[in-house]
Amino acid sequence: MWALRRAVNPLRCRGYHIGATRASSVGFDIFTVNLEQDVCAPDHGKNLIGRGLLPRGFSVGTSMTEIFSIGSRGLSSHAGEKATNNDDDLEEGFSELETSIAADCGKEKKDEEDEHADEIQAEASENEISLLDLESVETDKKVPGKSRINVASPLFKLIMEAPHHSVKSALDKWIEEGSSLERTEYYDILHNLRKRKIYGKALGLSEWVESKKLFDFDGRDYAARVDLLAKVVGISKAENYIEHIPKSFQGKVMYGTLLSNCVRARETKKAEETFNKMKELKFPITSFVCNQLLLLYKRSDRSKIRSVLEMMEEEDIKPSRITYHLLIDIKGHECDIDGMEKVIETMKSDDVEPDLLTQAMVAKHYIFAGQKEKGEAILKEMEAGDLKQNRGACKALLPLYASLGKADEVGRVWQVVEPTANLEERISAIEAWGKLGRMEDAEAVFENLFKTWKRPPLKSYTALMMVYANHKLLSKGKELVKKLTENGGSLGPSMWDVLVKLYVGAGELEKADSILHKATEQNPKMKPFYTSYMTIMHKYAKKGDVHNAEKIFHRLRQMGYSGRLQQYQALLQAYVNASVPPYGFRERMKADNLIPNRAMTGLLNQSDPFKKTPFSELLT
């Protein structure tokens, strides 16, 4: 294994010290049955963890003790910040490394793909603690399996048809008419609502059941409520609810659920606080917890990923399939294809065969790294010779063949899928035809949705809107929004984000700014995506519009998006482009406990109004 480490990163391994404090590694058995089968044998755990499996450019100067301090201090979002934040370097385009990646990997195409990959990984990671598919760890009651879901249930149809604000009154009427609700049916309906991401109605059902005392809540019921509260009304509400749960049910599943939602919401500080709380309560550190931290730092601070892996090695925590999946994606994102292949080899040597999700990710990274033949070979492996027998691969194959520019292959796959295509496959087809610039085909797939749904889901509108945004088709985008509202639909953060991209791409920056501002005024309970603000802020920075860049910076803070180096970089770039001295900028960063990385240091030096020049030296 040491030879493998040296082969991937021959120089960075020298002189590195691991300063970790030992911690308990008792099993944290909150996995689903299927995922438990994917976990490697205990003696394989250390084979995965190594400096050679980390992306190039990760800092090696921050020790395990500095970042995690597994002893009494715990996890801190500010610990180890002297290490270079390579994630910000990459995202902002200020680093030297980013230039080469853009050239080699087609970075302009990767940004959207990586956002989508994050969503997939969040869902996959969340499935490790799928609250409504688990065996009950808090009680001895039997939990119904997911195969029991009955979408034809009259009560499920009643909930689906009821407006969001009328779910509880509809349920009251159901009981008044003499109907009943058994625990097994409750679980089935709740699971199906969550699967469809109808979290508001699921929360309403959960609250109603508890208020009516139809049956006693157990640990699983409370955990489901925490999950729904975090998704619908925010992490703070979920934390407050936990405080009122009976102590006997405030277990590892409860806090694992909270941690998962903190990571999903990209609440770094809250996630770290939750991790520390789990340690204080002496809950064991497991691969589930480590996977959550890997996903968190993949998004927010990649310099800390190494320390999570060291923790796994020190505590002999065996990796799950999702651990490998995350590491493969990190390597691929850095265009370290050799390193990515080493991770795959290690994965296979641990008897974990890549699934369709992993194969699709590997193919994507090959394609964007310019190794299209390897990418296409993976796609053929996914097909396994018969698409009808491997229908599950089609959703991923459509956009990937489009990325290769192979319209014939997209058409071939779509011909197999089209007669019985589900929503996700149709959205993939819209995306694929859009990538190929075949608007009529993308629009035809969208229009066919109305044959199945009277009101197609918002995500289908968002998919077509993204196609229009990518091709700067402003007028078509406006028509689509009009069609959505006329059909009784409402806009949300995902559609706001695409609208911002649409208007910014069409050169109407002020209009995009206005749309986002009005959306937050009209829907104060909805929080726009961080990327929506940054899309606008980057454009203001490029124009050297300091006033409006500061305005967006302030809005980010109002929305809770503060303390991120990325937004400081964009703001400072506005000052540099405007040739305006950013007085007190270092102090502002210090107030947010941020330490400049190399790119930021260069910008600060460039914009320093007091720096000495050859001319100023003559005058002194």
PDB file of C-alpha atoms in Angstrom, residues 123-397:
ATOM      1  CA  GLU A 123     -29.039  11.617  -1.363  1.00  0.00           C
ATOM      2  CA  ALA A 124     -26.827   8.520  -1.456  1.00  0.00           C
ATOM      3  CA  SER A 125     -25.206   9.431   1.839  1.00  0.00           C
ATOM      4  CA  GLU A 126     -28.589  10.157   3.388  1.00  0.00           C
ATOM      5  CA  ASN A 127     -29.720   6.682   2.354  1.00  0.00           C
ATOM      6  CA  GLU A 128     -27.200   5.264   4.813  1.00  0.00           C
ATOM      7  CA  ILE A 129     -29.538   6.478   7.522  1.00  0.00           C
ATOM      8  CA  SER A 130     -32.782   6.225   5.588  1.00  0.00           C
ATOM      9  CA  LEU A 131     -35.076   6.838   8.492  1.00  0.00           C
ATOM     10  CA  LEU A 132     -38.069   5.002   7.138  1.00  0.00           C
ATOM     11  CA  ASP A 133     -36.214   1.949   5.838  1.00  0.00           C
ATOM     12  CA  LEU A 134     -34.182   1.104   8.930  1.00  0.00           C
ATOM     13  CA  GLU A 135     -34.677  -1.601  11.446  1.00  0.00           C
ATOM     14  CA  SER A 136     -35.679   0.154  14.631  1.00  0.00           C
ATOM     15  CA  VAL A 137     -32.629   0.660  16.818  1.00  0.00           C
ATOM     16  CA  GLU A 138     -34.591   2.405  19.561  1.00  0.00           C
ATOM     17  CA  THR A 139     -37.432  -0.081  20.048  1.00  0.00           C
ATOM     18  CA  ASP A 140     -38.263  -3.707  19.449  1.00  0.00           C
ATOM     19  CA  LYS A 141     -41.129  -2.861  17.107  1.00  0.00           C
ATOM     20  CA  LYS A 142     -40.997  -4.240  13.618  1.00  0.00           C
ATOM     21  CA  VAL A 143     -40.482  -1.696  10.875  1.00  0.00           C
ATOM     22  CA  PRO A 144     -42.305  -2.218   7.586  1.00  0.00           C
ATOM     23  CA  GLY A 145     -40.111  -2.551   4.514  1.00  0.00           C
ATOM     24  CA  LYS A 146     -40.115  -0.136   1.640  1.00  0.00           C
ATOM     25  CA  SER A 147     -41.591  -2.789  -0.662  1.00  0.00           C
ATOM     26  CA  ARG A 148     -44.867  -2.317   1.200  1.00  0.00           C
ATOM     27  CA  ILE A 149     -45.550   1.201  -0.065  1.00  0.00           C
ATOM     28  CA  ASN A 150     -49.037   1.471  -1.473  1.00  0.00           C
ATOM     29  CA  VAL A 151     -49.399   4.533  -3.663  1.00  0.00           C
ATOM     30  CA  ALA A 152     -53.035   3.572  -4.303  1.00  0.00           C
ATOM     31  CA  SER A 153     -53.909   4.150  -0.641  1.00  0.00           C
ATOM     32  CA  PRO A 154     -57.022   6.377  -0.384  1.00  0.00           C
ATOM     33  CA  LEU A 155     -55.379   8.350   2.417  1.00  0.00           C
ATOM     34  CA  PHE A 156     -52.229   8.879   0.382  1.00  0.00           C
ATOM     35  CA  LYS A 157     -54.344  10.187  -2.528  1.00  0.00           C
ATOM     36  CA  LEU A 158     -56.206  12.464  -0.124  1.00  0.00           C
ATOM     37  CA  ILE A 159     -52.948  13.961   1.162  1.00  0.00           C
ATOM     38  CA  MET A 160     -51.540  14.377  -2.338  1.00  0.00           C
ATOM     39  CA  GLU A 161     -54.644  16.208  -3.553  1.00  0.00           C
ATOM     40  CA  ALA A 162     -54.960  18.477  -0.506  1.00  0.00           C
ATOM     41  CA  PRO A 163     -53.295  21.911  -0.612  1.00  0.00           C
ATOM     42  CA  HIS A 164     -50.223  22.168   1.630  1.00  0.00           C
ATOM     43  CA  HIS A 165     -51.990  24.390   4.164  1.00  0.00           C
ATOM     44  CA  SER A 166     -55.027  22.079   4.366  1.00  0.00           C
ATOM     45  CA  VAL A 167     -53.379  18.700   5.024  1.00  0.00           C
ATOM     46  CA  LYS A 168     -54.272  18.636   8.728  1.00  0.00           C
ATOM     47  CA  SER A 169     -57.890  19.656   8.152  1.00  0.00           C
ATOM     48  CA  ALA A 170     -58.216  16.984   5.444  1.00  0.00           C
ATOM     49  CA  LEU A 171     -56.881  14.407   7.913  1.00  0.00           C
ATOM     50  CA  ASP A 172     -59.336  15.602  10.583  1.00  0.00           C
ATOM     51  CA  LYS A 173     -62.188  15.067   8.141  1.00  0.00           C
ATOM     52  CA  TRP A 174     -60.845  11.596   7.322  1.00  0.00           C
ATOM     53  CA  ILE A 175     -61.086  10.571  10.985  1.00  0.00           C
ATOM     54  CA  GLU A 176     -64.485  12.244  11.479  1.00  0.00           C
ATOM     55  CA  GLU A 177     -65.879  10.125   8.644  1.00  0.00           C
ATOM     56  CA  GLY A 178     -64.990   6.995  10.582  1.00  0.00           C
ATOM     57  CA  SER A 179     -61.749   6.030   8.861  1.00  0.00           C
ATOM     58  CA  SER A 180     -58.628   5.003  10.757  1.00  0.00           C
ATOM     59  CA  LEU A 181     -54.865   5.060  10.345  1.00  0.00           C
ATOM     60  CA  GLU A 182     -52.629   2.177  11.350  1.00  0.00           C
ATOM     61  CA  ARG A 183     -48.951   2.593  12.128  1.00  0.00           C
ATOM     62  CA  THR A 184     -47.840   0.512   9.130  1.00  0.00           C
ATOM     63  CA  GLU A 185     -49.896   2.612   6.714  1.00  0.00           C
ATOM     64  CA  TYR A 186     -48.559   5.769   8.355  1.00  0.00           C
ATOM     65  CA  TYR A 187     -44.988   4.591   7.741  1.00  0.00           C
ATOM     66  CA  ASP A 188     -45.785   3.710   4.141  1.00  0.00           C
ATOM     67  CA  ILE A 189     -47.354   7.082   3.377  1.00  0.00           C
ATOM     68  CA  LEU A 190     -44.613   9.014   5.144  1.00  0.00           C
ATOM     69  CA  HIS A 191     -41.932   7.121   3.271  1.00  0.00           C
ATOM     70  CA  ASN A 192     -43.589   7.709  -0.079  1.00  0.00           C
ATOM     71  CA  LEU A 193     -43.985  11.438   0.591  1.00  0.00           C
ATOM     72  CA  ARG A 194     -40.324  11.703   1.526  1.00  0.00           C
ATOM     73  CA  LYS A 195     -39.300   9.714  -1.517  1.00  0.00           C
ATOM     74  CA  ARG A 196     -41.141  12.245  -3.669  1.00  0.00           C
ATOM     75  CA  LYS A 197     -39.561  15.076  -1.619  1.00  0.00           C
ATOM     76  CA  ILE A 198     -42.968  16.362  -0.549  1.00  0.00           C
ATOM     77  CA  TYR A 199     -41.515  17.201   2.830  1.00  0.00           C
ATOM     78  CA  GLY A 200     -44.060  19.845   3.846  1.00  0.00           C
ATOM     79  CA  LYS A 201     -46.996  17.458   3.666  1.00  0.00           C
ATOM     80  CA  ALA A 202     -44.952  14.726   5.320  1.00  0.00           C
ATOM     81  CA  LEU A 203     -44.235  17.084   8.217  1.00  0.00           C
ATOM     82  CA  GLY A 204     -47.921  17.996   8.446  1.00  0.00           C
ATOM     83  CA  LEU A 205     -48.848  14.306   8.634  1.00  0.00           C
ATOM     84  CA  SER A 206     -46.251  13.639  11.336  1.00  0.00           C
ATOM     85  CA  GLU A 207     -47.378  16.601  13.441  1.00  0.00           C
ATOM     86  CA  TRP A 208     -51.025  15.612  13.074  1.00  0.00           C
ATOM     87  CA  VAL A 209     -50.411  12.000  14.133  1.00  0.00           C
ATOM     88  CA  GLU A 210     -48.538  13.106  17.248  1.00  0.00           C
ATOM     89  CA  SER A 211     -51.107  15.755  18.187  1.00  0.00           C
ATOM     90  CA  LYS A 212     -53.970  13.254  17.856  1.00  0.00           C
ATOM     91  CA  LYS A 213     -52.018  10.622  19.839  1.00  0.00           C
ATOM     92  CA  LEU A 214     -53.086   7.919  17.377  1.00  0.00           C
ATOM     93  CA  PHE A 215     -50.181   5.834  18.655  1.00  0.00           C
ATOM     94  CA  ASP A 216     -47.152   6.373  20.832  1.00  0.00           C
ATOM     95  CA  PHE A 217     -44.115   7.819  19.095  1.00  0.00           C
ATOM     96  CA  ASP A 218     -40.895   5.809  19.282  1.00  0.00           C
ATOM     97  CA  GLY A 219     -37.322   6.746  18.423  1.00  0.00           C
ATOM     98  CA  ARG A 220     -37.896   6.192  14.727  1.00  0.00           C
ATOM     99  CA  ASP A 221     -40.910   8.509  14.682  1.00  0.00           C
ATOM    100  CA  TYR A 222     -39.013  11.237  16.501  1.00  0.00           C
ATOM    101  CA  ALA A 223     -36.051  10.871  14.138  1.00  0.00           C
ATOM    102  CA  ALA A 224     -38.376  11.212  11.146  1.00  0.00           C
ATOM    103  CA  ARG A 225     -39.768  14.427  12.654  1.00  0.00           C
ATOM    104  CA  VAL A 226     -36.268  15.838  13.171  1.00  0.00           C
ATOM    105  CA  ASP A 227     -35.433  15.054   9.550  1.00  0.00           C
ATOM    106  CA  LEU A 228     -38.576  16.760   8.235  1.00  0.00           C
ATOM    107  CA  LEU A 229     -38.235  19.815  10.480  1.00  0.00           C
ATOM    108  CA  ALA A 230     -34.653  20.330   9.318  1.00  0.00           C
ATOM    109  CA  LYS A 231     -35.696  20.107   5.669  1.00  0.00           C
ATOM    110  CA  VAL A 232     -38.828  22.249   5.896  1.00  0.00           C
ATOM    111  CA  VAL A 233     -38.232  24.897   8.556  1.00  0.00           C
ATOM    112  CA  GLY A 234     -34.520  24.701   9.247  1.00  0.00           C
ATOM    113  CA  ILE A 235     -31.819  23.179  11.427  1.00  0.00           C
ATOM    114  CA  SER A 236     -32.536  25.375  14.460  1.00  0.00           C
ATOM    115  CA  LYS A 237     -36.147  24.167  14.692  1.00  0.00           C
ATOM    116  CA  ALA A 238     -34.952  20.585  14.484  1.00  0.00           C
ATOM    117  CA  GLU A 239     -32.450  21.202  17.283  1.00  0.00           C
ATOM    118  CA  ASN A 240     -35.161  22.740  19.465  1.00  0.00           C
ATOM    119  CA  TYR A 241     -37.420  19.744  18.853  1.00  0.00           C
ATOM    120  CA  ILE A 242     -34.688  17.326  19.958  1.00  0.00           C
ATOM    121  CA  GLU A 243     -34.527  19.113  23.321  1.00  0.00           C
ATOM    122  CA  HIS A 244     -38.186  18.212  23.942  1.00  0.00           C
ATOM    123  CA  ILE A 245     -37.861  14.553  22.949  1.00  0.00           C
ATOM    124  CA  PRO A 246     -37.744  12.077  25.851  1.00  0.00           C
ATOM    125  CA  LYS A 247     -34.108  11.476  26.840  1.00  0.00           C
ATOM    126  CA  SER A 248     -34.440   7.761  26.173  1.00  0.00           C
ATOM    127  CA  PHE A 249     -34.990   8.508  22.469  1.00  0.00           C
ATOM    128  CA  GLN A 250     -32.219  11.088  22.043  1.00  0.00           C
ATOM    129  CA  GLY A 251     -29.914   8.489  20.578  1.00  0.00           C
ATOM    130  CA  LYS A 252     -27.386   8.073  17.801  1.00  0.00           C
ATOM    131  CA  VAL A 253     -30.034   7.914  15.066  1.00  0.00           C
ATOM    132  CA  MET A 254     -31.461  11.250  16.217  1.00  0.00           C
ATOM    133  CA  TYR A 255     -28.133  13.041  16.045  1.00  0.00           C
ATOM    134  CA  GLY A 256     -27.057  11.181  12.934  1.00  0.00           C
ATOM    135  CA  THR A 257     -30.208  12.522  11.282  1.00  0.00           C
ATOM    136  CA  LEU A 258     -29.389  16.048  12.421  1.00  0.00           C
ATOM    137  CA  LEU A 259     -25.798  15.749  11.175  1.00  0.00           C
ATOM    138  CA  SER A 260     -26.972  14.528   7.771  1.00  0.00           C
ATOM    139  CA  ASN A 261     -29.278  17.525   7.406  1.00  0.00           C
ATOM    140  CA  CYS A 262     -26.595  19.981   8.507  1.00  0.00           C
ATOM    141  CA  VAL A 263     -24.358  18.612   5.779  1.00  0.00           C
ATOM    142  CA  ARG A 264     -27.149  18.735   3.209  1.00  0.00           C
ATOM    143  CA  ALA A 265     -27.796  22.380   4.112  1.00  0.00           C
ATOM    144  CA  ARG A 266     -24.039  23.093   3.996  1.00  0.00           C
ATOM    145  CA  GLU A 267     -24.168  24.373   7.566  1.00  0.00           C
ATOM    146  CA  THR A 268     -20.520  23.677   8.364  1.00  0.00           C
ATOM    147  CA  LYS A 269     -20.481  25.134  11.866  1.00  0.00           C
ATOM    148  CA  LYS A 270     -23.713  23.377  12.855  1.00  0.00           C
ATOM    149  CA  ALA A 271     -22.444  20.084  11.432  1.00  0.00           C
ATOM    150  CA  GLU A 272     -19.266  20.332  13.451  1.00  0.00           C
ATOM    151  CA  GLU A 273     -21.205  21.243  16.583  1.00  0.00           C
ATOM    152  CA  THR A 274     -23.414  18.198  16.043  1.00  0.00           C
ATOM    153  CA  PHE A 275     -20.368  15.987  15.568  1.00  0.00           C
ATOM    154  CA  ASN A 276     -18.893  17.302  18.818  1.00  0.00           C
ATOM    155  CA  LYS A 277     -22.198  16.704  20.588  1.00  0.00           C
ATOM    156  CA  MET A 278     -22.201  13.104  19.391  1.00  0.00           C
ATOM    157  CA  LYS A 279     -18.712  12.709  20.826  1.00  0.00           C
ATOM    158  CA  GLU A 280     -19.743  14.262  24.136  1.00  0.00           C
ATOM    159  CA  LEU A 281     -22.580  11.754  24.320  1.00  0.00           C
ATOM    160  CA  LYS A 282     -20.008   9.032  23.568  1.00  0.00           C
ATOM    161  CA  PHE A 283     -21.662   7.890  20.368  1.00  0.00           C
ATOM    162  CA  PRO A 284     -19.110   5.929  18.325  1.00  0.00           C
ATOM    163  CA  ILE A 285     -17.539   7.375  15.186  1.00  0.00           C
ATOM    164  CA  THR A 286     -18.567   5.279  12.169  1.00  0.00           C
ATOM    165  CA  SER A 287     -18.248   5.297   8.415  1.00  0.00           C
ATOM    166  CA  PHE A 288     -21.640   7.025   8.231  1.00  0.00           C
ATOM    167  CA  VAL A 289     -20.355   9.936  10.327  1.00  0.00           C
ATOM    168  CA  CYS A 290     -17.102  10.061   8.356  1.00  0.00           C
ATOM    169  CA  ASN A 291     -18.962  10.023   5.043  1.00  0.00           C
ATOM    170  CA  GLN A 292     -21.024  12.990   6.199  1.00  0.00           C
ATOM    171  CA  LEU A 293     -17.848  14.881   7.070  1.00  0.00           C
ATOM    172  CA  LEU A 294     -16.233  13.947   3.744  1.00  0.00           C
ATOM    173  CA  LEU A 295     -19.248  15.283   1.876  1.00  0.00           C
ATOM    174  CA  LEU A 296     -19.278  18.418   4.027  1.00  0.00           C
ATOM    175  CA  TYR A 297     -15.619  19.224   3.411  1.00  0.00           C
ATOM    176  CA  LYS A 298     -15.781  18.257  -0.247  1.00  0.00           C
ATOM    177  CA  ARG A 299     -18.111  21.226  -0.553  1.00  0.00           C
ATOM    178  CA  SER A 300     -16.674  23.669   1.960  1.00  0.00           C
ATOM    179  CA  ASP A 301     -13.006  23.054   2.802  1.00  0.00           C
ATOM    180  CA  ARG A 302     -11.132  20.307   1.021  1.00  0.00           C
ATOM    181  CA  SER A 303      -7.993  20.849   3.087  1.00  0.00           C
ATOM    182  CA  LYS A 304      -9.770  18.959   5.893  1.00  0.00           C
ATOM    183  CA  ILE A 305     -10.588  15.848   3.880  1.00  0.00           C
ATOM    184  CA  ARG A 306      -7.194  14.329   4.594  1.00  0.00           C
ATOM    185  CA  SER A 307      -7.819  14.564   8.317  1.00  0.00           C
ATOM    186  CA  VAL A 308     -11.151  12.741   8.030  1.00  0.00           C
ATOM    187  CA  LEU A 309      -9.368   9.912   6.230  1.00  0.00           C
ATOM    188  CA  GLU A 310      -6.640   9.870   8.872  1.00  0.00           C
ATOM    189  CA  MET A 311      -9.322   9.608  11.527  1.00  0.00           C
ATOM    190  CA  MET A 312     -10.754   6.588   9.704  1.00  0.00           C
ATOM    191  CA  GLU A 313      -7.315   5.007   9.544  1.00  0.00           C
ATOM    192  CA  GLU A 314      -6.472   5.732  13.165  1.00  0.00           C
ATOM    193  CA  GLU A 315      -9.791   4.357  14.398  1.00  0.00           C
ATOM    194  CA  ASP A 316      -9.824   1.444  11.923  1.00  0.00           C
ATOM    195  CA  ILE A 317     -13.197   2.566  10.577  1.00  0.00           C
ATOM    196  CA  LYS A 318     -14.082   0.471   7.572  1.00  0.00           C
ATOM    197  CA  PRO A 319     -15.161   2.395   4.464  1.00  0.00           C
ATOM    198  CA  SER A 320     -18.557   1.936   2.854  1.00  0.00           C
ATOM    199  CA  ARG A 321     -19.357   2.083  -0.834  1.00  0.00           C
ATOM    200  CA  ILE A 322     -20.219   5.762  -0.423  1.00  0.00           C
ATOM    201  CA  THR A 323     -16.766   6.457   1.019  1.00  0.00           C
ATOM    202  CA  TYR A 324     -15.204   5.146  -2.175  1.00  0.00           C
ATOM    203  CA  HIS A 325     -17.750   7.023  -4.254  1.00  0.00           C
ATOM    204  CA  LEU A 326     -16.816  10.331  -2.619  1.00  0.00           C
ATOM    205  CA  LEU A 327     -13.073   9.748  -3.003  1.00  0.00           C
ATOM    206  CA  ILE A 328     -13.454   8.828  -6.667  1.00  0.00           C
ATOM    207  CA  ASP A 329     -15.400  12.023  -7.274  1.00  0.00           C
ATOM    208  CA  ILE A 330     -12.831  14.152  -5.434  1.00  0.00           C
ATOM    209  CA  LYS A 331     -10.007  12.692  -7.502  1.00  0.00           C
ATOM    210  CA  GLY A 332     -11.974  13.087 -10.712  1.00  0.00           C
ATOM    211  CA  HIS A 333     -12.869  16.683  -9.921  1.00  0.00           C
ATOM    212  CA  GLU A 334      -9.166  17.474  -9.562  1.00  0.00           C
ATOM    213  CA  CYS A 335      -8.489  15.761 -12.913  1.00  0.00           C
ATOM    214  CA  ASP A 336      -6.202  13.330 -11.118  1.00  0.00           C
ATOM    215  CA  ILE A 337      -7.273  10.454 -13.330  1.00  0.00           C
ATOM    216  CA  ASP A 338      -4.395   8.206 -12.254  1.00  0.00           C
ATOM    217  CA  GLY A 339      -5.370   8.783  -8.631  1.00  0.00           C
ATOM    218  CA  MET A 340      -9.017   8.100  -9.435  1.00  0.00           C
ATOM    219  CA  GLU A 341      -8.081   4.801 -11.031  1.00  0.00           C
ATOM    220  CA  LYS A 342      -6.021   3.871  -7.962  1.00  0.00           C
ATOM    221  CA  VAL A 343      -9.078   4.431  -5.753  1.00  0.00           C
ATOM    222  CA  ILE A 344     -11.135   2.195  -8.084  1.00  0.00           C
ATOM    223  CA  GLU A 345      -8.471  -0.505  -7.895  1.00  0.00           C
ATOM    224  CA  THR A 346      -8.487  -0.340  -4.100  1.00  0.00           C
ATOM    225  CA  MET A 347     -12.278  -0.461  -4.102  1.00  0.00           C
ATOM    226  CA  LYS A 348     -12.283  -3.600  -6.245  1.00  0.00           C
ATOM    227  CA  SER A 349      -9.523  -5.219  -4.189  1.00  0.00           C
ATOM    228  CA  ASP A 350     -11.811  -4.788  -1.186  1.00  0.00           C
ATOM    229  CA  ASP A 351     -14.499  -6.742  -3.082  1.00  0.00           C
ATOM    230  CA  VAL A 352     -16.685  -3.687  -3.645  1.00  0.00           C
ATOM    231  CA  GLU A 353     -17.692  -3.598  -7.306  1.00  0.00           C
ATOM    232  CA  PRO A 354     -18.611  -0.167  -8.744  1.00  0.00           C
ATOM    233  CA  ASP A 355     -22.367   0.252  -9.076  1.00  0.00           C
ATOM    234  CA  LEU A 356     -24.126   2.209 -11.823  1.00  0.00           C
ATOM    235  CA  LEU A 357     -23.831   5.474  -9.891  1.00  0.00           C
ATOM    236  CA  THR A 358     -20.076   5.045  -9.520  1.00  0.00           C
ATOM    237  CA  GLN A 359     -19.626   3.952 -13.133  1.00  0.00           C
ATOM    238  CA  ALA A 360     -21.527   7.017 -14.338  1.00  0.00           C
ATOM    239  CA  MET A 361     -19.328   9.264 -12.221  1.00  0.00           C
ATOM    240  CA  VAL A 362     -16.133   7.662 -13.511  1.00  0.00           C
ATOM    241  CA  ALA A 363     -17.338   8.000 -17.105  1.00  0.00           C
ATOM    242  CA  LYS A 364     -18.143  11.671 -16.528  1.00  0.00           C
ATOM    243  CA  HIS A 365     -14.662  12.395 -15.205  1.00  0.00           C
ATOM    244  CA  TYR A 366     -13.021  10.540 -18.097  1.00  0.00           C
ATOM    245  CA  ILE A 367     -15.081  12.565 -20.583  1.00  0.00           C
ATOM    246  CA  PHE A 368     -14.313  15.932 -19.014  1.00  0.00           C
ATOM    247  CA  ALA A 369     -10.630  15.021 -18.715  1.00  0.00           C
ATOM    248  CA  GLY A 370     -10.548  14.465 -22.481  1.00  0.00           C
ATOM    249  CA  GLN A 371     -10.253  10.664 -22.238  1.00  0.00           C
ATOM    250  CA  LYS A 372     -13.405  10.071 -24.232  1.00  0.00           C
ATOM    251  CA  GLU A 373     -12.574   6.537 -25.349  1.00  0.00           C
ATOM    252  CA  LYS A 374     -12.298   5.416 -21.730  1.00  0.00           C
ATOM    253  CA  GLY A 375     -15.513   7.245 -20.926  1.00  0.00           C
ATOM    254  CA  GLU A 376     -17.410   5.579 -23.750  1.00  0.00           C
ATOM    255  CA  ALA A 377     -16.049   2.178 -22.746  1.00  0.00           C
ATOM    256  CA  ILE A 378     -17.545   2.661 -19.274  1.00  0.00           C
ATOM    257  CA  LEU A 379     -20.894   3.559 -20.833  1.00  0.00           C
ATOM    258  CA  LYS A 380     -20.868   0.320 -22.819  1.00  0.00           C
ATOM    259  CA  GLU A 381     -20.105  -1.567 -19.613  1.00  0.00           C
ATOM    260  CA  MET A 382     -23.141   0.081 -18.037  1.00  0.00           C
ATOM    261  CA  GLU A 383     -25.317  -1.053 -20.925  1.00  0.00           C
ATOM    262  CA  ALA A 384     -24.073  -4.647 -20.482  1.00  0.00           C
ATOM    263  CA  GLY A 385     -25.208  -5.492 -23.997  1.00  0.00           C
ATOM    264  CA  ASP A 386     -28.937  -5.141 -23.441  1.00  0.00           C
ATOM    265  CA  LEU A 387     -30.508  -1.844 -22.432  1.00  0.00           C
ATOM    266  CA  LYS A 388     -33.903  -3.395 -21.866  1.00  0.00           C
ATOM    267  CA  GLN A 389     -32.396  -5.665 -19.242  1.00  0.00           C
ATOM    268  CA  ASN A 390     -30.321  -2.808 -17.793  1.00  0.00           C
ATOM    269  CA  ARG A 391     -32.979  -0.125 -17.755  1.00  0.00           C
ATOM    270  CA  GLY A 392     -31.535   1.425 -14.603  1.00  0.00           C
ATOM    271  CA  ALA A 393     -28.536   2.677 -16.570  1.00  0.00           C
ATOM    272  CA  CYS A 394     -30.547   4.732 -19.056  1.00  0.00           C
ATOM    273  CA  LYS A 395     -31.053   7.761 -16.821  1.00  0.00           C
ATOM    274  CA  ALA A 396     -27.281   8.268 -16.600  1.00  0.00           C
ATOM    275  CA  LEU A 397     -26.496   7.198 -20.166  1.00  0.00           C
TER     276      LEU A 397
END
